Coordinates of C-alpha atoms and ligand atoms in Angstrom, one line a residue:
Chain A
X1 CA 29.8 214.9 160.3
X2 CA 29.2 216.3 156.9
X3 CA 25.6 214.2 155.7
X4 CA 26.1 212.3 152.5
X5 CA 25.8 214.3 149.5
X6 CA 23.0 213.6 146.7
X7 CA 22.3 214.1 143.0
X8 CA 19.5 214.3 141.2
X9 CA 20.0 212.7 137.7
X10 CA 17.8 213.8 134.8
X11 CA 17.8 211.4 131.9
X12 CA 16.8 212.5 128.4
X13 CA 14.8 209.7 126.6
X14 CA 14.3 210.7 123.8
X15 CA 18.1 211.1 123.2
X16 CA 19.1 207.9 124.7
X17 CA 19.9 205.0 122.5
X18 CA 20.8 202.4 125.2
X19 CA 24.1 201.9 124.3
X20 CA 24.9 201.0 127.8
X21 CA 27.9 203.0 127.9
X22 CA 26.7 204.8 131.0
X23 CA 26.0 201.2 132.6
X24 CA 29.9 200.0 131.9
X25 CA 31.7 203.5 133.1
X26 CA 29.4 204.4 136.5
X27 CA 31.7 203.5 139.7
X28 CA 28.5 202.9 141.3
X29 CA 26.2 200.6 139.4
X30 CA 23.9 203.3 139.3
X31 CA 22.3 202.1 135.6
X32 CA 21.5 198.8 134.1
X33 CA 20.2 197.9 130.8
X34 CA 16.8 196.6 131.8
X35 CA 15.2 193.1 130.2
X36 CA 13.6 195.3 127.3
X37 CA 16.9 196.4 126.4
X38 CA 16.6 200.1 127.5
X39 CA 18.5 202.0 130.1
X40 CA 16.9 202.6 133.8
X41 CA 18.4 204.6 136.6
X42 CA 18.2 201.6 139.1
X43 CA 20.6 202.9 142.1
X44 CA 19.9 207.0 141.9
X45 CA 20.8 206.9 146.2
X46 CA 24.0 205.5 144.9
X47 CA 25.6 208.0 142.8
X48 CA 28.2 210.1 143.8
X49 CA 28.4 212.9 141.7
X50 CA 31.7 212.3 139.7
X51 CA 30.2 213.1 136.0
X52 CA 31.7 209.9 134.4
X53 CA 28.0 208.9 132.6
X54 CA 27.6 212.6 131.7
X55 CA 31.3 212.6 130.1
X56 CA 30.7 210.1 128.5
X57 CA 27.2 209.9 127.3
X58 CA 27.5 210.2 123.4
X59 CA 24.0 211.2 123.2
X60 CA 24.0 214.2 125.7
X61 CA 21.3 212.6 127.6
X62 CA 22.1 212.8 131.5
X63 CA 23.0 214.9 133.5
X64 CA 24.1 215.1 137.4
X65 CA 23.5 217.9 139.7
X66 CA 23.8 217.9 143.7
X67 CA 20.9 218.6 145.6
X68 CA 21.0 221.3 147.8
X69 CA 18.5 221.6 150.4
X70 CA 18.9 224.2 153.3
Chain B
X1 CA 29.9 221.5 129.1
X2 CA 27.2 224.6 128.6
X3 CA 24.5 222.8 127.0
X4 CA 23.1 225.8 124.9
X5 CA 26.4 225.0 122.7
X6 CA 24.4 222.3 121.0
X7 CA 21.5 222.6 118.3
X8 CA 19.1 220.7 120.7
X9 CA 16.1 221.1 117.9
X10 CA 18.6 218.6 115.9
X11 CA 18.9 216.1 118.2
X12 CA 19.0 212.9 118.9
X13 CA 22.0 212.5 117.1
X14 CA 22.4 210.8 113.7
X15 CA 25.0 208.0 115.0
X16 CA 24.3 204.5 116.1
X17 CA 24.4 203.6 119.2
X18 CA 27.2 203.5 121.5
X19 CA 29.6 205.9 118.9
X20 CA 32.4 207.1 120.0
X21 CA 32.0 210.6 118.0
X22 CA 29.4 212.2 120.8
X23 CA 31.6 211.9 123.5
X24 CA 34.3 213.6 121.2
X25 CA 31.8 216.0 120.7
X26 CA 31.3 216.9 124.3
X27 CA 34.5 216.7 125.1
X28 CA 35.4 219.7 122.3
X29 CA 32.2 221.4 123.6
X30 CA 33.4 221.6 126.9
X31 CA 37.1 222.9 125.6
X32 CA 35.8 225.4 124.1
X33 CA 33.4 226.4 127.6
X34 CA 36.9 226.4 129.8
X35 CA 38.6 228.8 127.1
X36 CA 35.9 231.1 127.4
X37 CA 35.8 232.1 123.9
X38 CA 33.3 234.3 122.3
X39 CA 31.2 232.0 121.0
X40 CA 30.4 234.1 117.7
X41 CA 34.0 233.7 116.7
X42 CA 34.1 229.9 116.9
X43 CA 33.9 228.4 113.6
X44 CA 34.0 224.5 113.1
X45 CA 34.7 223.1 109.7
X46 CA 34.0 219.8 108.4
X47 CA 34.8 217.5 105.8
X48 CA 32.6 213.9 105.0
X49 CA 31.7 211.3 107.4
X50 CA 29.9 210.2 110.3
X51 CA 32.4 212.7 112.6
X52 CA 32.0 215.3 110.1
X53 CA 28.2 215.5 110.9
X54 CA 29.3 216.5 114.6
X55 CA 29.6 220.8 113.9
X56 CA 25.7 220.6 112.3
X57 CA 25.3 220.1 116.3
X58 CA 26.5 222.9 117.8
X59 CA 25.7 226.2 117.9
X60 CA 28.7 227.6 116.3
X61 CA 28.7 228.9 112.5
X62 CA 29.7 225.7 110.8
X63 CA 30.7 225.0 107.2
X64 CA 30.3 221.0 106.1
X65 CA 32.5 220.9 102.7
X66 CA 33.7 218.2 100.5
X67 CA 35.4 215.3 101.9
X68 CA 38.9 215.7 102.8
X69 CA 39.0 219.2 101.7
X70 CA 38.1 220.9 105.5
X71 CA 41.2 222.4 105.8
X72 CA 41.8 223.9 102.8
X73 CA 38.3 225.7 103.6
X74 CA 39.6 226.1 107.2
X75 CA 42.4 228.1 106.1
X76 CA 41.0 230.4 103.7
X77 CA 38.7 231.4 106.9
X78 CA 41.2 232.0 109.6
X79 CA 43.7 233.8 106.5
X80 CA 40.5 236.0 105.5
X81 CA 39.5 236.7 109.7
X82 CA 42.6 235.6 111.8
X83 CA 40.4 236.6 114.9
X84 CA 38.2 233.7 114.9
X85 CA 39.0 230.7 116.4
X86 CA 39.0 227.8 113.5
X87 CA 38.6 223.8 114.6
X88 CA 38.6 221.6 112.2
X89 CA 36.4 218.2 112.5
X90 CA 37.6 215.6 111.0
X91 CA 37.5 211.2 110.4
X92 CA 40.6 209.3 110.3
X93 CA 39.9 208.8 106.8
X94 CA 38.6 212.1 106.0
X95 CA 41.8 213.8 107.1
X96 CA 44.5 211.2 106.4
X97 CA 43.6 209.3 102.8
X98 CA 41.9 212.0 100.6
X99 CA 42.9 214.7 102.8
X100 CA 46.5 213.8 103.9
X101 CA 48.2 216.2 101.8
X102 CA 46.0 219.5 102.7
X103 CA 47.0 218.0 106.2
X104 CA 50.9 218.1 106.0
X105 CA 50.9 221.3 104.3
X106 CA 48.9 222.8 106.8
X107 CA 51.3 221.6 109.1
X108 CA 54.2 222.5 107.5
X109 CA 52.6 225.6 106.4
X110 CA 52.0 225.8 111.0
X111 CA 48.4 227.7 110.2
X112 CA 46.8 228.4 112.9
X113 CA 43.7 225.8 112.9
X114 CA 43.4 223.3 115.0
X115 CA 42.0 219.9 113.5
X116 CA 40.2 217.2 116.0
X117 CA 41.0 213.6 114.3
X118 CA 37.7 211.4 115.5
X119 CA 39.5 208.4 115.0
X120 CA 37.4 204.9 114.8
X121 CA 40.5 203.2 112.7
X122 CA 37.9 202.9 109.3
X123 CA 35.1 204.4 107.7
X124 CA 32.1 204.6 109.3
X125 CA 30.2 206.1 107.2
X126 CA 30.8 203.9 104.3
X127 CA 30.4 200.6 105.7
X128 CA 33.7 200.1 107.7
X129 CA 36.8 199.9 104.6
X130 CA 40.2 200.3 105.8
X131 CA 42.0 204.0 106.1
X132 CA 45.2 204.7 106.3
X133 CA 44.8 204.8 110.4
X134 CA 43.5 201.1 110.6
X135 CA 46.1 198.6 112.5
X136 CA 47.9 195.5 110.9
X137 CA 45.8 192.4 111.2
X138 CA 42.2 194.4 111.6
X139 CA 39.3 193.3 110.1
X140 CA 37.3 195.5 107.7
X141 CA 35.1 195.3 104.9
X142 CA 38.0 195.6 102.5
X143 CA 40.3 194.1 104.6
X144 CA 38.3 190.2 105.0
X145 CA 41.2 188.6 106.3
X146 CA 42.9 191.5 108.4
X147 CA 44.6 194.1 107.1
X148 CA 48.3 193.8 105.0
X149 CA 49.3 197.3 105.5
X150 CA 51.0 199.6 108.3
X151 CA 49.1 202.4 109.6
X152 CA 50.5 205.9 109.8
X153 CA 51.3 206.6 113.1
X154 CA 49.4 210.3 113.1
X155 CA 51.0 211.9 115.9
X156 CA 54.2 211.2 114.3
X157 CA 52.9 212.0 110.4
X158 CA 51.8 215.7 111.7
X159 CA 55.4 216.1 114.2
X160 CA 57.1 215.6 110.5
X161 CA 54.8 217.5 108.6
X162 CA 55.5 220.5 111.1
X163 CA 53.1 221.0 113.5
X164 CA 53.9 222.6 116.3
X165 CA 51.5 221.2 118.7
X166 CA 49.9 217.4 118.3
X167 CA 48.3 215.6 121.2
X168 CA 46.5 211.8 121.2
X169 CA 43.6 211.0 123.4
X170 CA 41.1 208.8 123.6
X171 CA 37.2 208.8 124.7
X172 CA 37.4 207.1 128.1
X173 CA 40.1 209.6 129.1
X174 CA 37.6 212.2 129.3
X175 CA 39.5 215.0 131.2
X176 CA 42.4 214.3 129.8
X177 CA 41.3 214.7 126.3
X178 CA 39.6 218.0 127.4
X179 CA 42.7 219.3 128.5
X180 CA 44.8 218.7 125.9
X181 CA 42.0 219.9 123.2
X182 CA 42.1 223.2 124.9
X183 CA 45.3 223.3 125.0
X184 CA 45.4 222.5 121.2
X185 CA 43.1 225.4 120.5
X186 CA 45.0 227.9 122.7
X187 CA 47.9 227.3 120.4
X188 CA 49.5 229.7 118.8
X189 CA 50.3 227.8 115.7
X190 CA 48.9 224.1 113.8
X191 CA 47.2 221.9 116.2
X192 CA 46.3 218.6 115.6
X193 CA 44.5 216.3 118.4
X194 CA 44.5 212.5 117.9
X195 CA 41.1 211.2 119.8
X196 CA 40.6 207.9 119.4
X197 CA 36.9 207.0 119.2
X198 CA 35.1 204.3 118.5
X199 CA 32.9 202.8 115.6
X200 CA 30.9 199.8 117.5
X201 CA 28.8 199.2 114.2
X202 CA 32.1 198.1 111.8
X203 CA 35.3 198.0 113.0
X204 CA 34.0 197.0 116.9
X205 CA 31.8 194.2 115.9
X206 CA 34.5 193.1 112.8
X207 CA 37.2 193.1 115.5
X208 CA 35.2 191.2 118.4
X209 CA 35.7 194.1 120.4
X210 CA 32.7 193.6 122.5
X211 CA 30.0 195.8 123.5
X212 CA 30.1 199.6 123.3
X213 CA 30.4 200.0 126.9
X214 CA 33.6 197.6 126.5
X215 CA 35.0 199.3 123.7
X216 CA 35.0 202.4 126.0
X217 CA 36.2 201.1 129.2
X218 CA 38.8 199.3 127.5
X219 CA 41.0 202.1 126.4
X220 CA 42.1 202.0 130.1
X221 CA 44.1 198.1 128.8
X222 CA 45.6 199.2 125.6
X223 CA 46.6 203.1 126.0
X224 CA 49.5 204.1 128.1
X225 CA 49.6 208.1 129.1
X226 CA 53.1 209.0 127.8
X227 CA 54.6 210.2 131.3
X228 CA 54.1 206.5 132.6
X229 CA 55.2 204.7 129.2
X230 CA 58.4 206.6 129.3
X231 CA 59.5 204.1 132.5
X232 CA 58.5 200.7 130.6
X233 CA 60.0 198.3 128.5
X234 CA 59.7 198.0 124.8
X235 CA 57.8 194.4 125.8
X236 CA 55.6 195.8 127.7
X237 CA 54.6 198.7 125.4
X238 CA 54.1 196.3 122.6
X239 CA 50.7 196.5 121.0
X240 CA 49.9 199.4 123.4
X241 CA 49.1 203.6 122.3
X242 CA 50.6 206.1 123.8
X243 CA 48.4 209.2 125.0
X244 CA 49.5 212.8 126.2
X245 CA 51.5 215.7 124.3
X246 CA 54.1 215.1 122.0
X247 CA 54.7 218.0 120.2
X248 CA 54.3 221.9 122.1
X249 CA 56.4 224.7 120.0
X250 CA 55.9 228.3 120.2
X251 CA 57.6 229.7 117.3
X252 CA 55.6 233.2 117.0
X253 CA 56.2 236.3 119.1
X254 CA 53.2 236.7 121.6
X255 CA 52.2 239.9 119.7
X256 CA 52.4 238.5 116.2
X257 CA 49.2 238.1 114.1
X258 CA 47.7 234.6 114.3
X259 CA 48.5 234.0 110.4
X260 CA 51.4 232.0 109.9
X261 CA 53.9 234.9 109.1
X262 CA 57.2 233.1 107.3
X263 CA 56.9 231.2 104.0
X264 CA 58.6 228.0 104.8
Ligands
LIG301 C1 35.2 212.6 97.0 C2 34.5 211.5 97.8 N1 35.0 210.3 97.8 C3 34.5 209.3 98.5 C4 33.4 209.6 99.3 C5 32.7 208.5 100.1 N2 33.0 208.7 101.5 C6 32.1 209.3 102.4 S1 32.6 209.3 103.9 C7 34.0 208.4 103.5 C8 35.0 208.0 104.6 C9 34.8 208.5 105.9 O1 35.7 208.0 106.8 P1 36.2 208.9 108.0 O2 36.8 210.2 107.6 O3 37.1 208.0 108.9 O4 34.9 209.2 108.8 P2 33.9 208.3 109.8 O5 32.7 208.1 109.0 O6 34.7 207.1 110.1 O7 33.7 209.2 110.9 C10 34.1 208.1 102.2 C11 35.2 207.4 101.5 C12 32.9 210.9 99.2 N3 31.8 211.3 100.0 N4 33.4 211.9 98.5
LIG302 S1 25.2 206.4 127.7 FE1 23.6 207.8 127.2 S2 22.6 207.0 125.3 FE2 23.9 205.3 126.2 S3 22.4 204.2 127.5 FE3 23.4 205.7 128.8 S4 22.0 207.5 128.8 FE4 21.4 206.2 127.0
LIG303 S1 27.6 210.7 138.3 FE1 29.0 209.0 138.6 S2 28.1 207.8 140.3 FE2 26.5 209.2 139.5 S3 25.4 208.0 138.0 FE3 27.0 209.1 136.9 S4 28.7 207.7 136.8 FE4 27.3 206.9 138.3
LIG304 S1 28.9 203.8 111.4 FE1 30.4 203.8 113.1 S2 31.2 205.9 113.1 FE2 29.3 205.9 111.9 S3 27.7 206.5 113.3 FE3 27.8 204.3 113.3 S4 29.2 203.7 115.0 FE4 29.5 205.9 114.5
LIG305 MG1 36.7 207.0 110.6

């Protein structure tokens, strides 16, 4: 059985704006726009990998890597 | 993307939140990454605008000039040094209203540039007025009660004009628009890539379009890639955009300069 792959996401504040885009095009409901208005990572086991948030970050503020461990 | 392409000492980013012009940006940044091109013979040229600000950015040698006027500029570059590689980064405005005619004759001239469209349907940068790319009926500052006019459909504009590669895209099509903006820089020839953006602050909230998030995911409703449009009816096509490759000539030799080399 191949374990379940994870990914470390690294989130640049101080770019961010909290547009929220990341929040509508993650598969995984891995972001939310928190009751201050500003983004968290709320669901980091969640993520899959697939780069949509990074893609489409218009601040160049996340990024996804796997997490390789041996 | 590589992320030493961007000029991180610059950032954050000028544009409000939620624009559609970063992920434009990234999406040309990682282009130019899968081409593998040197990146001291990149040159991005810009004209006035929000989108115009997106080459101060990057790592590249960059020239911002006058609005409308970045392809004038562009070709006096790649005429004087046809081994660099020439993008031009241009609004909707910037290259079809005051810059529409350096934008035909390019085309019909087929230099070999390749000009990025960042198109949010108005001016940004100005307070949201109406350009020639804004749809019938849209709200925008200087169109109160929806706008009289036609747009220019671009794709088919630059197709007339003479270009022998033009492409539309749009932001939520990530891979898509990567792919067919490398393919548009590859080109042998004049390039022109439609990618449809966003502007949340103007034409979004004039429009009721929602949040930025739903201005993004939303492309999926009203664009149609062009090998699945081609089996639907006119009905169901109405009000929708058609993305994909229109236009892919190869009218130079593989060994010929990459100058245009006939006076049309
Ligand atoms: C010669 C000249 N005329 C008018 C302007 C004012 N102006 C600045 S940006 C702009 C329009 C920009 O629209 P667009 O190209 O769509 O770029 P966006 O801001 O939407 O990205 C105008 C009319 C100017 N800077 N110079
Ligand atoms: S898309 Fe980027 S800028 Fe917008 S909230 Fe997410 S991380 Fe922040
Ligand atoms: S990589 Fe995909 S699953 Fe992971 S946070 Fe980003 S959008 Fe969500
Ligand atoms: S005004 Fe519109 S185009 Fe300009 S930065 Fe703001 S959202 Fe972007
Ligand atoms: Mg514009």
């Amino acid at each position: 059985m191949p374990e379940k792959k994870t990914f470390k996401i690294t989130h640049n504040r101080k770019w961010c704006k909290d547009c929220g885009i990341c929040v509508a095009v993650c598969p995984k409901k891995v972001y939310e726009i928190d009751r201050g208005d500003r983004h968290a990572i709320v669901r980091s086991q969640d993520c899959i990998g697939c780069q949509m948030c990074v893609e489409h970050c218009p601040d160049f503020a996340l990024t996804v890597e796997e997490v390789k461990d041996e | 993307m590589r992320l030493d392409f961007l000029r991180s000492e610059r950032l954050p980013n000028i544009w409000c939140p939620g624009c559609g012009n970063g992920i434009v940006l990234h999406a040309l940044l990682e282009a130019i990454d899968q081409l593998q091109l040197d990146p001291d013979k990149v040159v991005l040229v810009s004209g006035i605008g929000c989108s115009s600000r997106a080459p101060a950015y990057t790592a590249f040698d960059n020239v911002h000039t006058l609005h409308g006027r970045a392809i004038p500029v562009a070709t006096g570059i790649k005429l004087a040094n046809p081994d660099l590689t020439v993008i031009v980064v241009t609004g909707d405005g910037d290259s079809s209203a005051i810059g529409g005619n350096h934008l035909i004759h390019a085309a019909r001239r087929d230099v070999d540039i390749t000009v990025v469209v960042f198109n949010n349907y108005n001016y940004g940068m100005t307070g949201g007025q109406a350009s020639p790319l804004t749809p019938d009926s849209s709200i925008t500052t200087t169109t109160p009660n929806g706008n009289l006019d036609r747009p220019f459909d671009l794709v088919n504009l630059a197709a007339g004009a003479g270009a022998t590669y033009v492409a539309r895209s749009g932001i939520y099509f990530t891979k898509h628009l990567v792919d067919h903006l490398r393919k548009a820089i590859a080109h042998d020839g004049f390039s022109l890539v439609d990618a449809v953006a966003q502007c949340p602050t103007y034409f979004g909230r004039f429009n009721k379009k929602g949040s930025a998030g739903q201005m993004v995911t939303s492309q999926k409703d009203w664009m149609v890639l062009k090998s699945v449009a081609g089996k639907k009816t006119p009905d169901e096509l109405a009000g929708k955009i058609i993305i994909g490759e229109f236009v892919n000539i190869e009218r130079h030799a593989p060994e010929s300069a990459a100058a245009p080399k006939e006076q049309a």
